[in-house]
Every structure is written in C-alpha cells, then in structure tokens.
CSV table of C-alpha atoms in Angstrom, one decimal:
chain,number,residue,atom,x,y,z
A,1,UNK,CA,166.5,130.0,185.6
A,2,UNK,CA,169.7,129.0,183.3
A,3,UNK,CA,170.6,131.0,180.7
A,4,UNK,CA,167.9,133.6,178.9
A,5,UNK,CA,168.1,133.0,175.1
A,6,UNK,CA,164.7,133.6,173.7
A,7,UNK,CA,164.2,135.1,170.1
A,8,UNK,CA,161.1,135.9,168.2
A,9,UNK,CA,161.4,133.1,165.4
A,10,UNK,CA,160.4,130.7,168.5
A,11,UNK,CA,157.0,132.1,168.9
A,12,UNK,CA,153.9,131.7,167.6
A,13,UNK,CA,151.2,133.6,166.4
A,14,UNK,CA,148.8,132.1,169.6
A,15,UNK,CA,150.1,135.0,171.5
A,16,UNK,CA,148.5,137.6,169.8
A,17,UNK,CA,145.1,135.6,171.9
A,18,UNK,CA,147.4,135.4,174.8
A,19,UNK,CA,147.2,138.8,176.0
A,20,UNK,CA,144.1,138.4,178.0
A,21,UNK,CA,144.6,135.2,179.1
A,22,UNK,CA,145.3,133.2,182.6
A,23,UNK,CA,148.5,132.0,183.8
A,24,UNK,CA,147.0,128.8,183.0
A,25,UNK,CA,147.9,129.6,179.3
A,26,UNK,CA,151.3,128.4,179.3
A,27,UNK,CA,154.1,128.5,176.7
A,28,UNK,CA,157.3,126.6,177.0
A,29,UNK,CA,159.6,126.3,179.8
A,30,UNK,CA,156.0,126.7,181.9
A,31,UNK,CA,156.1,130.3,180.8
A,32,UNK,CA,153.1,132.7,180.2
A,33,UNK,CA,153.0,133.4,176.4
A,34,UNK,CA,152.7,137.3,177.6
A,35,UNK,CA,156.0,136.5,179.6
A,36,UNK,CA,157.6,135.0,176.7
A,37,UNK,CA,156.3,137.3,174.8
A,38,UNK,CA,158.3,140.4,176.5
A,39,UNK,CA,161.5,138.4,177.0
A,40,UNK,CA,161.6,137.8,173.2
A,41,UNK,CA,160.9,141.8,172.9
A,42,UNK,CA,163.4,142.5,175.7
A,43,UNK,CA,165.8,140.0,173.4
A,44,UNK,CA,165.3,142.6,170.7
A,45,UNK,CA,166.1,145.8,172.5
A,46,UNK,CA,169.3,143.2,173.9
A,47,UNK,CA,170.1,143.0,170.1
A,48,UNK,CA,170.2,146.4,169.4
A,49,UNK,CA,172.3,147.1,172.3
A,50,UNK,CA,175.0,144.7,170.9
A,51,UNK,CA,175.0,146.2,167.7
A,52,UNK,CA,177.0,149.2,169.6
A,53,UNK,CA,179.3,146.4,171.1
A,54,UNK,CA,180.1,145.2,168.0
A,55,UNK,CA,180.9,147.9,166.2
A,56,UNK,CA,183.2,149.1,168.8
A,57,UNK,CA,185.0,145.4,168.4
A,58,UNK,CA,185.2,146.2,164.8
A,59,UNK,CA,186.9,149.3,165.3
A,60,UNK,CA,189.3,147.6,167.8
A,61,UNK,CA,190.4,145.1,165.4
A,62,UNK,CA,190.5,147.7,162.7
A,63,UNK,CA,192.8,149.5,165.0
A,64,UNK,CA,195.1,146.3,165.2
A,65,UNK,CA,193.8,145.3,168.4
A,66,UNK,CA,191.3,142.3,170.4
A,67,UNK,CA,187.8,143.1,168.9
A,68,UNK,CA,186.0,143.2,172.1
A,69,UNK,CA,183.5,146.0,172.4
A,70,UNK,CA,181.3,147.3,175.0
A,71,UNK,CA,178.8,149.5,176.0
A,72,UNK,CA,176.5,150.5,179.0
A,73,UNK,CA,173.1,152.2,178.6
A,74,UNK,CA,170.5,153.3,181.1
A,75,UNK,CA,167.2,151.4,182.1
A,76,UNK,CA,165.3,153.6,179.3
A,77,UNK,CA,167.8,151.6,177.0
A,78,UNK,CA,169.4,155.5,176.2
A,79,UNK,CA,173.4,154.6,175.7
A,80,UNK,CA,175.5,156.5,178.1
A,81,UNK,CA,179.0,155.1,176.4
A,82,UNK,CA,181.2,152.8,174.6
A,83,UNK,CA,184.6,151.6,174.0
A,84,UNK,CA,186.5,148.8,173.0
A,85,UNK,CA,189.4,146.7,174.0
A,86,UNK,CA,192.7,148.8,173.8
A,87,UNK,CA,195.3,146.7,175.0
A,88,UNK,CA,197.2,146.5,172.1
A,89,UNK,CA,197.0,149.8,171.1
A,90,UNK,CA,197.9,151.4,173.9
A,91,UNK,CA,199.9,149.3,175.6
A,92,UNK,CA,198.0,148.9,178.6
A,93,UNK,CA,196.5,145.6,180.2
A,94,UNK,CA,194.0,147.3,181.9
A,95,UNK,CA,192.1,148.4,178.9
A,96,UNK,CA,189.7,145.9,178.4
A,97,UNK,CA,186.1,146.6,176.6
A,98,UNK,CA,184.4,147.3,180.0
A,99,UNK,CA,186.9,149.7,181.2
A,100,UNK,CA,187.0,151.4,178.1
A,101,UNK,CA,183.3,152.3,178.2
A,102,UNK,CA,183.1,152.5,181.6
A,103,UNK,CA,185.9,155.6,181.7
A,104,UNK,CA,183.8,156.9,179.1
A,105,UNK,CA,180.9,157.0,180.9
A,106,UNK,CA,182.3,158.9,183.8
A,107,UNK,CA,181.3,159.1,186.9
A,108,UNK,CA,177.7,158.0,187.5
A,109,UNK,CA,175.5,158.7,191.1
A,110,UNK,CA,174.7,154.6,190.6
A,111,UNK,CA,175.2,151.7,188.5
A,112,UNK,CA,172.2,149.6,189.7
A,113,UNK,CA,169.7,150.9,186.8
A,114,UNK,CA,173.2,150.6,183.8
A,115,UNK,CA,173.4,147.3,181.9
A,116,UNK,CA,176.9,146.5,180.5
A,117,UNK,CA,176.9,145.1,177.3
A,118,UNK,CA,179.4,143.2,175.7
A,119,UNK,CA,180.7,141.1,173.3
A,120,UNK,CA,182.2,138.6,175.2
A,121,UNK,CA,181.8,137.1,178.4
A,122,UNK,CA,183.9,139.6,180.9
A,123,UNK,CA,186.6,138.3,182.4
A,124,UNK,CA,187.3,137.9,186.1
A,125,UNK,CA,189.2,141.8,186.4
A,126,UNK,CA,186.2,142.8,184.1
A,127,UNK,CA,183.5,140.5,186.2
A,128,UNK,CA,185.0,142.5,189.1
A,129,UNK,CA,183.9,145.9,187.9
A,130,UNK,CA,180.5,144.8,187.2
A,131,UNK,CA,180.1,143.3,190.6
A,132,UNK,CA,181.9,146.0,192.1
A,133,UNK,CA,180.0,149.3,191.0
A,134,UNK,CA,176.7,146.9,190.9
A,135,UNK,CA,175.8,146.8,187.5
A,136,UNK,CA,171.7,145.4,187.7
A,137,UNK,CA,172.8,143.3,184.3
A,138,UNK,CA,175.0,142.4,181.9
A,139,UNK,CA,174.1,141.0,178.4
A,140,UNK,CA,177.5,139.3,176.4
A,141,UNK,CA,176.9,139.1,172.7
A,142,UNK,CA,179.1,135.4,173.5
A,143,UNK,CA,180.2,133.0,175.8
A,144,UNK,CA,182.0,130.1,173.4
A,145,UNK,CA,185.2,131.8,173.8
A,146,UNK,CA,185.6,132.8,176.8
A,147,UNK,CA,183.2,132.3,180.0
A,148,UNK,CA,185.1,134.3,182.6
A,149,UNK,CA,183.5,135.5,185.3
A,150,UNK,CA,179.5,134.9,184.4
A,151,UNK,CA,178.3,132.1,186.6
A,152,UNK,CA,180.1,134.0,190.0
A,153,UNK,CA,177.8,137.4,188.3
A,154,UNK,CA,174.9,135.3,188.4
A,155,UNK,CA,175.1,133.4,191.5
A,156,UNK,CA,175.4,137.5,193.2
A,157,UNK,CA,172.2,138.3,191.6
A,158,UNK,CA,173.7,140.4,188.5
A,159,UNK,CA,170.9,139.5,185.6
A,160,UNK,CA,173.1,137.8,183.3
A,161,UNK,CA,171.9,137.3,179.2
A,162,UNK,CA,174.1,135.5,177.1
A,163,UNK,CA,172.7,136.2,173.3
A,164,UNK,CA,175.0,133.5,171.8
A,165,UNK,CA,175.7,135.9,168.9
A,166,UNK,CA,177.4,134.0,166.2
A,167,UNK,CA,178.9,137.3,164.7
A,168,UNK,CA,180.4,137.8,168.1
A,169,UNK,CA,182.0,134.3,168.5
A,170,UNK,CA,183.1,134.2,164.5
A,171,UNK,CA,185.2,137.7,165.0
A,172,UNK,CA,186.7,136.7,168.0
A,173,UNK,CA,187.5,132.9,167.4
A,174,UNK,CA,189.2,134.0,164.0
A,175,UNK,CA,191.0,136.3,166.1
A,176,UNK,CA,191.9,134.5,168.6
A,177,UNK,CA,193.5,131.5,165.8
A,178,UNK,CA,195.3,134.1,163.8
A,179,UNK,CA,196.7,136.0,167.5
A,180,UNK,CA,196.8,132.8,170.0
A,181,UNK,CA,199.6,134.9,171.8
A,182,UNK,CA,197.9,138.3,172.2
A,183,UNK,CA,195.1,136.1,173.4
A,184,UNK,CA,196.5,134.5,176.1
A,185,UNK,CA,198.0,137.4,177.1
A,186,UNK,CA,194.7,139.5,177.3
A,187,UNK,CA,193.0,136.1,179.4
A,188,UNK,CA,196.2,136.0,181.7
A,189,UNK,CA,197.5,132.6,180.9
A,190,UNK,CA,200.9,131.5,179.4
C-alpha cells in the first residue's frame, strides 16, 4: 500500500461509533475507521519515536557535524539506543546515524521485533544494515532530501513509514545548502 502517512487531524469524530461496526463501515483509502483509527495512534507512538532521532541530529549538528539521528526501540516501543551521524567529528565515513545507534545497542539475539528510526531516509550502506540484521521496520522522520535505499526496503518486506517531518527536512536542507560539500561526501557523490 504506498507510503503510510496518516495523522490524527484527518479523522473524524464518526469513529468514536466506529468501534463496533462492520467492515462495511469504511473510511478512506477503503479503510475500516478502527484500522485508521490505530494507524493514526501508531503514527503517534511513530512521532514520539522521532523525537529521540531528532534530538540526536541536533546534537550532531551542535557538535559541528550532519544532523542525522537515529534510534531503535523494541516492539513494546521501550528505546534500546541512539546515536547520531559522526562523520565529521570523528573522521570516519562509516559513522552514519544507523550505525551509531546500532553500536550502541549492542549485540541483540534478533532484530526482527527492533524498528530503526531515523531522520532521514537511510542510505544504501545504511539500507544495507537494515536489510541485513532484518530490522521488521523502519520509520524516517524524511524522505525530500534524500530517498536512498527505501523503495529496495520495501519491496523485501521491511515495513517502511515515511512521517514527512518538516522539522526533519528544514534541519537538514539548511544543512545540506550551507555544507553542499560535506553533503555530497556523506551521500558518496562528487
């Protein structure tokens, strides 16, 4: 089904008479008002879980470095880490948002119950980490920068929610114009 960006401003008040109706009740997109009703909740926990992104992009860019953030948290929506892009900083191009936090999560028995969050669209090395240590989802604050790798995620059955955060595609974008360079160089083109 294309890309999942429900919020609770689109609903309306008929759902509260919803709950004990048929499927025959149907919202948009064909939905059941129930079923739109727990995306739009879902798209609430989704926001929360950026929030921790975000603030680790912050700090990045506070440090003098990308501000891309990241986090992973459990299927109870507990986080189990963080990090933020530290190429800059410490001079290493592997040190993207997504590896940050997923070093700091440590070693984990499986990744199929973790959702990575970030605030961008991963890139292909990134997209590669998800896909390789099966990652159930991945929700990216934004995609207007930057797609990378989320299409190839979703066609291998990786749940992929892209929030469209305007806070997420503002930092960046006002990054990326003030460091096109750095930019580049962290996206792998000259």
């Amino acid at each position: 089904m294309g890309m999942e960006r429900y919020g609770v401003r689109g609903l309306s008040l008929e759902i509260e008479g919803a709950f004990g109706a048929s499927t025959q009740n149907l919202g948009p997109d064909g939905l059941t008002w129930r079923r739109l009703y727990n995306r739009a909740v879902a798209a609430l926990d989704h926001s929360a879980m950026l929030a921790v992104a975000l603030a680790e992009a912050r700090k990045g860019l506070a440090e003098g470095g990308i501000p891309i953030g990241a986090a992973i948290f459990d299927a109870s929506g507990k986080l189990v880490s963080f990090g933020h892009n530290r190429r800059v900083q410490n001079n290493d191009p592997s040190m993207h948002g997504e590896t940050d936090a997923f070093r700091n999560a440590g070693r984990q028995r499986s990744y199929r119950n973790l959702t990575m969050v970030t605030t961008l669209a991963p890139c292909w090395y990134c997209s590669g980490l998800v896909r390789q240590f099966g990652f159930g989802s991945l929700v990216v604050g934004e995609s207007r920068n930057f797609q990378g790798g989320m299409e190839w995620l979703r066609s291998l059955g990786v749940r992929v929610v892209d929030l469209d955060s305007s806070e997420c595609a503002s930092l960046l974008g006002e990054y990326i114009r003030r460091n096109p360079e750095v930019w580049n160089e962290d996206i792998g083109e000259e």
